[in-house]
XYZ file of C-alpha atoms in Angstrom:
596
model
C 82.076 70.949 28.427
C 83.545 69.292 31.174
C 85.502 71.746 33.724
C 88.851 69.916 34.981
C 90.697 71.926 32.148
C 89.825 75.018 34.454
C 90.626 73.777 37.425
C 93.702 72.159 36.307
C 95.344 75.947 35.097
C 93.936 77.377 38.262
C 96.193 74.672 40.137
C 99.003 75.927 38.234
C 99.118 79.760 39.388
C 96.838 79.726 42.638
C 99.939 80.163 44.975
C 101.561 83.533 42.830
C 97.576 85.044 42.909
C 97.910 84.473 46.608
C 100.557 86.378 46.680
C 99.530 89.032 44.939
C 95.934 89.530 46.867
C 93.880 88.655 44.884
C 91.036 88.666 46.915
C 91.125 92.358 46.761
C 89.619 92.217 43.568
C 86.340 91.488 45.706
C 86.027 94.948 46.563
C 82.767 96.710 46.226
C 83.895 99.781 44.500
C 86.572 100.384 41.855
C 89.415 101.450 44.392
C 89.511 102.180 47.779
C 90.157 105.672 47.314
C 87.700 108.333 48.602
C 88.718 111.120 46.526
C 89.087 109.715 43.057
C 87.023 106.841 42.799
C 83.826 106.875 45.476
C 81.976 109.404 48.255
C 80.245 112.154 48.737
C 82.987 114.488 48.001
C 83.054 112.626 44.376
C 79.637 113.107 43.685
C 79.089 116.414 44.325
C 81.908 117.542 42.527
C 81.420 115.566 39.143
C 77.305 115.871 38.992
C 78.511 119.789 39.294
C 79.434 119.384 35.777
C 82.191 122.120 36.684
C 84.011 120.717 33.710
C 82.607 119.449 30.370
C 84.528 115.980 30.554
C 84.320 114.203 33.927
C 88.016 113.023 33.734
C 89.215 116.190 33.965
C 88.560 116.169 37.714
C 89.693 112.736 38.662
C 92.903 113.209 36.389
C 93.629 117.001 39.319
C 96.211 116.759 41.595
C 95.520 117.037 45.261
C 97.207 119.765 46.792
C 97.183 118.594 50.629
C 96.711 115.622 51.870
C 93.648 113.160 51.529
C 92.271 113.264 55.382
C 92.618 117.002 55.221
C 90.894 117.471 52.386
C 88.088 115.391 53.105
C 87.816 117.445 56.966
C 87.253 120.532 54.971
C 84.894 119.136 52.392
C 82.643 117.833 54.905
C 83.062 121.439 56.846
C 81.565 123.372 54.231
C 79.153 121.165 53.447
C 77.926 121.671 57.295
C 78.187 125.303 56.687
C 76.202 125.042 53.641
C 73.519 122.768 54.821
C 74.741 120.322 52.351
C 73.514 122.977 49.588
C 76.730 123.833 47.850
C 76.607 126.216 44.358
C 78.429 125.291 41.284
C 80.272 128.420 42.329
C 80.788 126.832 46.082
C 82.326 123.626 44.522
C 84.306 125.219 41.736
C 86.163 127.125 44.957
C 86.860 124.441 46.605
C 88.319 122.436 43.949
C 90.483 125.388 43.351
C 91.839 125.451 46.445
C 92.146 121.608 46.916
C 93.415 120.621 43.475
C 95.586 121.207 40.553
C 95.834 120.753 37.009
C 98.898 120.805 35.294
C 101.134 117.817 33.545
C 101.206 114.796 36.060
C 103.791 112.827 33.808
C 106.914 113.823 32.580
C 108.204 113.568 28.720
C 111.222 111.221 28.561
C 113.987 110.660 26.021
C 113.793 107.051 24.394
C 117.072 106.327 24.409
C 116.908 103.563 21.600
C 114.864 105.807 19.116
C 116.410 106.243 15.933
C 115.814 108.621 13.278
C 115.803 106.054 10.628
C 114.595 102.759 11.653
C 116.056 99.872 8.934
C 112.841 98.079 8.360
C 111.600 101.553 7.134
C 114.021 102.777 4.804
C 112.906 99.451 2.660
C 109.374 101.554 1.963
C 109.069 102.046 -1.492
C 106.900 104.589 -1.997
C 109.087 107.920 -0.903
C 105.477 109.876 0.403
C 104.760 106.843 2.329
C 108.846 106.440 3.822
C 108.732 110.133 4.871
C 105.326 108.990 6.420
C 106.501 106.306 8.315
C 109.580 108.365 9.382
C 107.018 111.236 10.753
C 105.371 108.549 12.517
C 108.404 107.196 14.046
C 109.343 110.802 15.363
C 105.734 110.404 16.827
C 106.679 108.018 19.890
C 109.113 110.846 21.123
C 106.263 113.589 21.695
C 103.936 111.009 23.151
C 106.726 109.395 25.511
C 106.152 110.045 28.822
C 107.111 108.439 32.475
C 105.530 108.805 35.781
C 107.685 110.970 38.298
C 108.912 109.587 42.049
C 106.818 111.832 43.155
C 104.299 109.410 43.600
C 105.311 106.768 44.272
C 106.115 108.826 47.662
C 102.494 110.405 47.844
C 100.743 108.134 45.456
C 97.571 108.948 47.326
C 97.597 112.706 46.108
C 96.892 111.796 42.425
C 95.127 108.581 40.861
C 97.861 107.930 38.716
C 99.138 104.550 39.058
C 103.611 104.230 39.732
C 105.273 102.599 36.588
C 109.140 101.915 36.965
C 109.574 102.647 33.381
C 109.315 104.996 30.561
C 105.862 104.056 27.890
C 104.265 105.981 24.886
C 100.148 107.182 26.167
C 97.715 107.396 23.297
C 97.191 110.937 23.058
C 94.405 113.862 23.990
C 92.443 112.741 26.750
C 94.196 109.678 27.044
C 97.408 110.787 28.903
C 97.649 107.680 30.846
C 98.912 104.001 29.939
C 96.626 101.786 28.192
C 96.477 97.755 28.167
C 95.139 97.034 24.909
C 96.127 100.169 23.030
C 99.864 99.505 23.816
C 99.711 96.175 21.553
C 99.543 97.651 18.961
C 102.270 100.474 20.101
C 104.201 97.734 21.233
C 104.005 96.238 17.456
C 105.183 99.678 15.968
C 108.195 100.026 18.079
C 109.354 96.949 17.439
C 109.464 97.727 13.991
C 110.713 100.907 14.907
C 114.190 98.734 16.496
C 112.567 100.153 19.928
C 113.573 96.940 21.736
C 114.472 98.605 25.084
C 111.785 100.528 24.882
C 109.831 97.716 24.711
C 111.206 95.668 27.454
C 110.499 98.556 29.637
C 106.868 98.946 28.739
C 106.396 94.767 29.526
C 108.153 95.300 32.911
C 105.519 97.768 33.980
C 102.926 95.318 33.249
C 104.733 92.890 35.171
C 104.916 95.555 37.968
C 101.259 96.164 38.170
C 100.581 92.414 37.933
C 102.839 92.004 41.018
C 101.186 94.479 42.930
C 97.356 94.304 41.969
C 96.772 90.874 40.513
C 95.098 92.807 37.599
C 95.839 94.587 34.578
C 93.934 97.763 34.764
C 92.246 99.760 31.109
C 94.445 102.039 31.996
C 97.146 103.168 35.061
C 94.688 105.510 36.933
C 93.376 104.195 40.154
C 89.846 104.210 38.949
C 90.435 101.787 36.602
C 91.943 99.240 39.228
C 89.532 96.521 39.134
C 88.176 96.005 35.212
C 90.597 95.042 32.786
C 90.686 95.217 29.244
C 91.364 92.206 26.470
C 94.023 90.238 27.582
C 97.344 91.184 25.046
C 99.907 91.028 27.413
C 100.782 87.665 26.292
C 100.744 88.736 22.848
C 102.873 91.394 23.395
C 105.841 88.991 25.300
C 105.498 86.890 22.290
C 106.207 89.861 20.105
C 109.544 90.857 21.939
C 110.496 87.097 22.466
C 110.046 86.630 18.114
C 112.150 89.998 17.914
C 114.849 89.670 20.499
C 114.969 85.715 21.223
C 115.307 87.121 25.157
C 114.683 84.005 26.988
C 115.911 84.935 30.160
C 113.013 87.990 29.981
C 110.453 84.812 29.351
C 111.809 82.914 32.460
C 111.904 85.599 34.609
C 107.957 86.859 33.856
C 106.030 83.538 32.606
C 104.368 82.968 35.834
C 102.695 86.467 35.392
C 101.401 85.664 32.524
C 99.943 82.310 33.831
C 98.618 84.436 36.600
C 96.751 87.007 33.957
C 95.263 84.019 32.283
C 94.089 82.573 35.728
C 92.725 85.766 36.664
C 90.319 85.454 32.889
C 89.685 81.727 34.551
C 88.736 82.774 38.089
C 87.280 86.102 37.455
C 84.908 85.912 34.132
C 84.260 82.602 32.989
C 80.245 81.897 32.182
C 78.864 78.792 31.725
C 75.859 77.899 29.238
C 73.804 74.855 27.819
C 73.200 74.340 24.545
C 71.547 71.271 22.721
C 72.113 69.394 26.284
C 75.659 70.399 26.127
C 77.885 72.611 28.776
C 80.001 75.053 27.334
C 82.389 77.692 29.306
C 83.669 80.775 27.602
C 84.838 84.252 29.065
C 82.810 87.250 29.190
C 83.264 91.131 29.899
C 82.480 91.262 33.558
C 82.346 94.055 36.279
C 81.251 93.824 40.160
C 82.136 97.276 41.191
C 79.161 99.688 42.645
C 78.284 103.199 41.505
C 79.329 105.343 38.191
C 82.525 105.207 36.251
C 84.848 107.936 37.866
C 85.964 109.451 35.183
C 82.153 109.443 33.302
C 80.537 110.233 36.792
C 77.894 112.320 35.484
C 77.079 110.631 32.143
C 76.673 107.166 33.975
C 74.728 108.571 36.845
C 72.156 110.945 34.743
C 71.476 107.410 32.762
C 71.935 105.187 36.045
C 69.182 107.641 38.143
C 66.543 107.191 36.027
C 66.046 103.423 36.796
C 64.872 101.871 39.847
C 66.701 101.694 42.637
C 67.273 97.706 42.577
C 68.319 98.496 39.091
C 71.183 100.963 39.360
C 73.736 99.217 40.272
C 73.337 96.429 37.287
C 73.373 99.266 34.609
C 76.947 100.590 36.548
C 78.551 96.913 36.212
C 77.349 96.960 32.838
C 78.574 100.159 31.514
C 81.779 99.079 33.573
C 81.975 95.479 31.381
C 81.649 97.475 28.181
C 84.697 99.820 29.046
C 86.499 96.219 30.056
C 86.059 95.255 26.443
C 87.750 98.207 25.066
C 84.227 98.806 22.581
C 82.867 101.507 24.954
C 80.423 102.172 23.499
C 78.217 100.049 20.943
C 74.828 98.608 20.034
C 77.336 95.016 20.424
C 76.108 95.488 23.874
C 72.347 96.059 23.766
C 69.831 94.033 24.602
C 66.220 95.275 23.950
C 63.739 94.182 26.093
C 65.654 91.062 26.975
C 66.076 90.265 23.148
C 67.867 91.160 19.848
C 64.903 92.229 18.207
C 66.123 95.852 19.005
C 69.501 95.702 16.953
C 67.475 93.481 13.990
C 64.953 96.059 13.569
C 67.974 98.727 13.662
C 69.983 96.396 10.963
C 67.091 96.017 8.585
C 66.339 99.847 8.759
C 70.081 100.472 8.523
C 70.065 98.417 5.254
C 67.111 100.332 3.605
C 67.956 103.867 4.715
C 71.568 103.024 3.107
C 70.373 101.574 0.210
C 67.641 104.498 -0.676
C 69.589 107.332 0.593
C 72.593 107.015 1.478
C 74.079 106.687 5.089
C 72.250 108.760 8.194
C 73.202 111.500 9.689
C 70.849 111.540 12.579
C 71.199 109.334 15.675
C 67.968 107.052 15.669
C 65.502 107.525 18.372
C 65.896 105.649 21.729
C 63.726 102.917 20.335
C 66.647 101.555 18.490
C 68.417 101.197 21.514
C 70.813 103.009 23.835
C 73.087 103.130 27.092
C 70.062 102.391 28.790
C 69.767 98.978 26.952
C 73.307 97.788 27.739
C 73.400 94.043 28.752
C 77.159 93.367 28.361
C 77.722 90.568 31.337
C 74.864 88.403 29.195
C 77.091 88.378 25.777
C 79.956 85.415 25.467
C 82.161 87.737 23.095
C 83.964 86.296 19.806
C 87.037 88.472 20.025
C 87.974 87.779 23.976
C 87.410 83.950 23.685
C 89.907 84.229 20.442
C 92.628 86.046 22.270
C 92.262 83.637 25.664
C 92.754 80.666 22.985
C 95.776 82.364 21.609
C 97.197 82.969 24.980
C 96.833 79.263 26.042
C 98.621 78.630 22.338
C 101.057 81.105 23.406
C 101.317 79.942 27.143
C 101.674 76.278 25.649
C 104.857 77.662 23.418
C 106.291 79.435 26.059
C 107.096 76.470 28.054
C 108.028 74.533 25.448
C 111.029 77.235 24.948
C 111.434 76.995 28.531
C 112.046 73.296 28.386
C 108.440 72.433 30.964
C 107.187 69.800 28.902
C 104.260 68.815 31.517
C 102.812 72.809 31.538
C 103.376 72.938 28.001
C 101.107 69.891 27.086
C 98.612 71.250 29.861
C 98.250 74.540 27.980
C 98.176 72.869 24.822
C 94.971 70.723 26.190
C 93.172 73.965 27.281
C 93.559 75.632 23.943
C 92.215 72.878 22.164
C 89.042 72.615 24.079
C 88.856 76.271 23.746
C 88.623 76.092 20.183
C 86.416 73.159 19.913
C 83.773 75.853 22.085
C 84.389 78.399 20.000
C 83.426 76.836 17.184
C 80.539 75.050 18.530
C 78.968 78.077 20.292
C 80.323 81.120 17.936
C 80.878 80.055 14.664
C 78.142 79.718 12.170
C 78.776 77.896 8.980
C 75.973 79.481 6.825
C 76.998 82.769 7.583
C 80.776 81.939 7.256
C 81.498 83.768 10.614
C 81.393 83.834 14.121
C 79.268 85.640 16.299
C 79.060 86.859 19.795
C 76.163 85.045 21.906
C 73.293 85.869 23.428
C 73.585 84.294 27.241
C 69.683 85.358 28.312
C 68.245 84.212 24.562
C 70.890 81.323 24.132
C 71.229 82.190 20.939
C 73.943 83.779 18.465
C 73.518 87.373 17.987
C 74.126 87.318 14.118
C 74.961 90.726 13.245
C 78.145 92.512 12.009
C 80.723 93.810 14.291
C 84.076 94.277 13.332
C 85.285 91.746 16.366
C 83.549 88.662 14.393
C 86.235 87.990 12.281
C 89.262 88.185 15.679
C 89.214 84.063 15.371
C 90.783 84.735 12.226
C 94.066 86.406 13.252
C 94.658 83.919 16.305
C 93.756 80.924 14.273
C 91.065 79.671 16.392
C 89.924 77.620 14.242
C 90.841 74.202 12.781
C 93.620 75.164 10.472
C 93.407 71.551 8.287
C 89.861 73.840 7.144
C 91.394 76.885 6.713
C 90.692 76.829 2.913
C 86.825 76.612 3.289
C 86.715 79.115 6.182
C 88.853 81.735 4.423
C 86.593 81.794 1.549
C 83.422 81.338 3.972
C 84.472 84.713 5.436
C 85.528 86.593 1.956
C 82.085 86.252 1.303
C 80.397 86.788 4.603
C 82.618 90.659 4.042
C 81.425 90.473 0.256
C 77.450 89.808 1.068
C 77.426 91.709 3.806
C 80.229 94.331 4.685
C 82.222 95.918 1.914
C 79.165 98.127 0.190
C 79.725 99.772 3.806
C 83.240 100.316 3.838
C 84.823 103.071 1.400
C 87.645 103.924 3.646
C 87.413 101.108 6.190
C 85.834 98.575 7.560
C 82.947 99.560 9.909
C 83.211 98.168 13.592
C 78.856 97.571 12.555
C 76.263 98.276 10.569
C 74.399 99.847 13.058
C 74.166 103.348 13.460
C 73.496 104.232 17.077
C 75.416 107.317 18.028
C 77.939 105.175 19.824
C 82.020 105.818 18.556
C 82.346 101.629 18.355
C 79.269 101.612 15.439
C 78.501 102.398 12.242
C 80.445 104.826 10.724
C 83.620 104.703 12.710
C 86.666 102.578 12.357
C 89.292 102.211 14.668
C 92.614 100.883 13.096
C 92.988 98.189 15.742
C 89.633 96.613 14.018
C 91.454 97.240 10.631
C 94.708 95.134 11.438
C 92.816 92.326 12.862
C 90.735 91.480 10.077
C 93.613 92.310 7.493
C 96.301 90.313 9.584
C 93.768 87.709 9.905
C 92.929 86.762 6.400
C 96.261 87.127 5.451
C 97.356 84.402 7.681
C 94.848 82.421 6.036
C 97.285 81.411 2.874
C 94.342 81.582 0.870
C 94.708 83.493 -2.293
C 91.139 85.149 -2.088
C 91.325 86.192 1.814
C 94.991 87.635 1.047
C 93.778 89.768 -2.327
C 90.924 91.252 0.473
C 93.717 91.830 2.852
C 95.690 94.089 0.401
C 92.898 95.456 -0.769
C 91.566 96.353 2.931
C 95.344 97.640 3.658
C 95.500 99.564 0.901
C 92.439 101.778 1.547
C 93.161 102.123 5.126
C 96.324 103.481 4.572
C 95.390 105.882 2.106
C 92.396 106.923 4.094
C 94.911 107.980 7.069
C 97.507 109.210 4.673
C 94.727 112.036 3.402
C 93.943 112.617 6.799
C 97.579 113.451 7.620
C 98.489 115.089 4.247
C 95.592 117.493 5.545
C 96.038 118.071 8.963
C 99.497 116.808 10.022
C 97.549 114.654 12.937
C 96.524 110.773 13.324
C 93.203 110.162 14.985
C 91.785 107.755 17.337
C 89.124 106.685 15.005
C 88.247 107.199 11.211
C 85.114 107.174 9.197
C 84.358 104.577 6.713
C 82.091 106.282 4.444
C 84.783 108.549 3.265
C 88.262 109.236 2.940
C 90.227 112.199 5.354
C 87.357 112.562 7.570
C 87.835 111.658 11.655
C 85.312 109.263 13.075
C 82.697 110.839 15.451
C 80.401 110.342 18.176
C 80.285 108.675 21.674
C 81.040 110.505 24.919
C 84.040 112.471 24.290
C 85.430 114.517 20.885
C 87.596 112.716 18.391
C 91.231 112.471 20.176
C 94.582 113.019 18.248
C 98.135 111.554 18.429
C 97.451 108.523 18.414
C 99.156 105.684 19.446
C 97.616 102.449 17.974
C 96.642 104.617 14.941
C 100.472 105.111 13.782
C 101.086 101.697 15.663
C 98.988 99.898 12.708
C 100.179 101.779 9.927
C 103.557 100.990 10.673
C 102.940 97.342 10.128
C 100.994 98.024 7.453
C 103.888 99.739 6.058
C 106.270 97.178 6.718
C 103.787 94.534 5.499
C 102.760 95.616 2.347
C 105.192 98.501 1.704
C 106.833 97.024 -1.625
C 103.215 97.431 -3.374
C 101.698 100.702 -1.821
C 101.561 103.926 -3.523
C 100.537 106.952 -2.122
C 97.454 109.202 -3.050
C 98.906 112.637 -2.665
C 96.431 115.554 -1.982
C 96.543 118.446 -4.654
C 96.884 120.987 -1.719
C 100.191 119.907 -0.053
C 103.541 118.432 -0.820
């Protein structure tokens, strides 16, 4: 595919990513800071292990100032002969740095006990639900203090102007691609203000880093996550018709989708014919921050020429939001690795049951992960949808000329989708293999993401909709008691086989039902139905909402990957609330023997 489309949108924001230094994107290491994100002082601390999850350090407070504490790190490590104990470091990080809340809870001043769209639930277990739900965005509500902004260098949190709803546990941060799905549930919460607020500290950080980071810490500065900001506008625009919000902030969302353009565009050849697509991408040195030691006791035991590839690597998988998953591994240079893992998969499940014992390293692992040499199906689908979306914008804005340029792009972008990632015998898409040039034709919950941005030519959507229902029938729903799986392979990593993570769920639901087609629309019921009775168990239990679920079973949290199962959780309650909303005339609740 020819290029001028690219070069024509990078025309159109190249002055505003000027402005906003771009070029600093370029740097070597994930921020500039020598405390929280690179050095000596970094290293010795986190391959200490003095805590058993790495962020715990980077998330401390310093107590004095950067310089001096870096003067009296490198003094005792003179003193020491650059031998320090566990017990040396443990004293010094006592005496440099300090836990304790970094962000402040906040009253939400448009929150409402009893949101309208809510009280139209039928079901009364499921209203009371969705009410307990609501209540949650007021205990996970927080806002960043003055503080620092003034000595911003004394913590890595990132300044935010306003007020914005974290995920929950370990996650006490803001998120980019878990707040669009919070973003969705306040909105249907009548959390408009709320919502404008969250979008204008987007539009902050865009002003002042040229990036959208994973998440506001500084050692997340330079890798993003999937582009929903765009997404999210749209959202408040349907909701609140607030035009003057869209005029104001449009050219920050042309910049986001020039940064996708400039940044982490791939080209490839197939049958004699040029694609480009987007890809996951990271060009940062060393270990993630806030996984120091778990990237570096991987990271150490390859060659030295080969360190710093596995580092951007594990870096691109945490871009994508999937961190972590056999999606990303590449076995000797092939996908004979994850097809020998399927096929096992399929007879282990069909003779016994599922596993419960990670597969040996044979089957893959962190060590495999090739993430910058896979086009993914679900970014290319939202980068579409955001050239759709960019294309509408200026229509409502009355700039006919950008309008019919975005327009151009998202066509093109579809017509590569579908000729590099969608396979009509399968009736799906798939991601591709960049080093095999070839498809990677195994299940992952992101497949089906063309679905819910319509990246696809709609005048077929009857033939694709059923294409899909019985890709899921062949080779998906045998898997998926309580959910559907984000794979079929069982690896050990959270974004596998058995886990499900609800924003997987509303995608695939949201996305057949926008089909029309009777068939895809029974599934998405169906789909809906289980998911929300799954998490319905789970709170009827517990009283909490998880990060992830499993699919084998109802009521259970999912498992695995580097960190426990978190609670709270943002795009958890997000999902059921428009699940809720959606389907809420035809749900009934499952109500547990053991509570009320």
């Amino acid at each position: 595919m020819a290029l001028w489309w690219i070069r024509s949108v990078l025309a159109i924001v190249a002055a505003a990513v000027a402005a906003a230094g771009a070029d600093a994107l370029e740097s070597e290491y994930i921020c500039d800071s020598p405390i929280y994100c690179h050095g000596s002082l970094l290293h010795e601390i986190q391959i200490s292990s003095l805590r058993e999850d790495s962020k715990t350090f980077v998330d401390m407070k310093l107590k004095i100032s950067v310089n001096e504490t870096l003067r009296n790190f490198e003094t005792m490590m003179a003193k020491l002969e650059n031998n320090a104990t566990s017990s040396d470091l443990q004293s010094f990080v006592d005496d440099h740095f300090e836990l304790g809340e970094e962000l402040e809870g906040v009253e939400l001043p448009d929150w409402v006990e009893a949101p309208p769209l809510l009280t139209r639930i039928s079901d009364p277990h499921l209203r009371n639900w969705s009410f307990w739900l609501n209540a949650r965005w007021k205990s996970l509500a927080r806002r960043v203090p003055e503080s620092v902004k003034l000595q911003g260098d004394r913590t890595s949190l990132l300044y935010l102007p306003n007020a914005f709803i974290v995920p929950g546990g370990r996650f006490k941060e803001m998120y980019y691609w878990d707040t669009h799905w919070i973003v969705r549930g306040l909105l249907l919460c009548a959390m408009n203000e709320t919502v404008r607020g969250i979008l204008e500290n987007f539009f902050y950080i865009l002003r002042t880093y040229g990036i959208i980071p994973n998440g506001t810490r500084v050692y997340y500065q330079r890798r993003s996550n999937p582009p929903l900001l765009t997404s999210m506008v749209h959202d408040y625009i349907r909701v609140t018709r607030d035009l003057a919000f869209l005029q104001e902030n449009v050219e920050w969302l042309e910049q986001e989708f020039e940064f996708w353009m400039k940044y982490r565009t791939v080209a490839v050849v197939k049958d004699g014919v040029n694609y480009t697509l987007v890809r996951y991408y990271s060009h940062t040195k060393g270990p993630r921050p806030e996984s120091y030691k778990e990237d570096y006791d991987i990271g150490s035991k390859f060659p030295a020429d080969k360190q710093e590839e596995f580092y951007y690597n594990i870096k691109a998988a945490c871009e994508s939001g999937w961190d972590f998953s056999s999606r990303w591994f590449l076995m000797n240079g092939t996908n004979e690795g994850c097809l020998r893992l399927l096929q096992y998969l399929k007879t282990l499940v069909r003779n016994y049951g599922p596993p419960t014992l990670k597969l040996s390293s044979r089957n893959g692992n962190l060590s495999n992960i090739s993430v910058q040499n896979i086009i993914p199906v679900d970014l290319n689908a939202y980068v579409y949808k955001n050239a759709v979306l960019l294309s509408d914008f200026h229509k409502q804005l009355g700039n006919r000329e950008k309008a019919d340029r975005y327009a151009t792009i998202a066509n093109e972008w579809k017509a590569t989708v579908t000729a590099l990632l969608w396979n009509n015998e399968e009736g799906s898409w798939f991601d591709y293999d960049i080093l095999n040039n070839k498809q990677r034709t195994f299940f992952y919950a992101s497949n089906l993401a063309p679905l819910w941005t319509k990246c696809y030519d709609e005048q077929k959507s009857p033939e694709i909709a059923e294409k899909v229902v019985r890709y899921l029938e062949r080779r998906v729903l045998s898997h998926s008691m309580a959910g559907i799986p984000q794979s079929l392979q069982y690896s050990g990593e959270q974004w596998d086989f058995p886990n499900a993570f609800a924003p997987s769920q509303h995608i695939i639901i949201e996305g057949l039902h926008l089909t029309g087609h009777p068939r895809a629309q029974k599934l998405a019921f169906d789909l809906a139905s289980t998911w929300v009775a799954s998490n319905f168990l789970t709170y009827q239990e517990e009283r909490h909402m998880y990060e992830k679920y499993d699919a084998r079973c109802f009521a259970r949290p999912g498992s695995g990957g580097e960190y426990t199962v978190q609670e709270g959780f943002g795009w958890t309650n997000g999902v059921i609330i428009q699940l809720l909303q959606t389907y809420g005339d035809n749900l009934t609740a499952t109500v547990s023997s053991s509570k009320p």
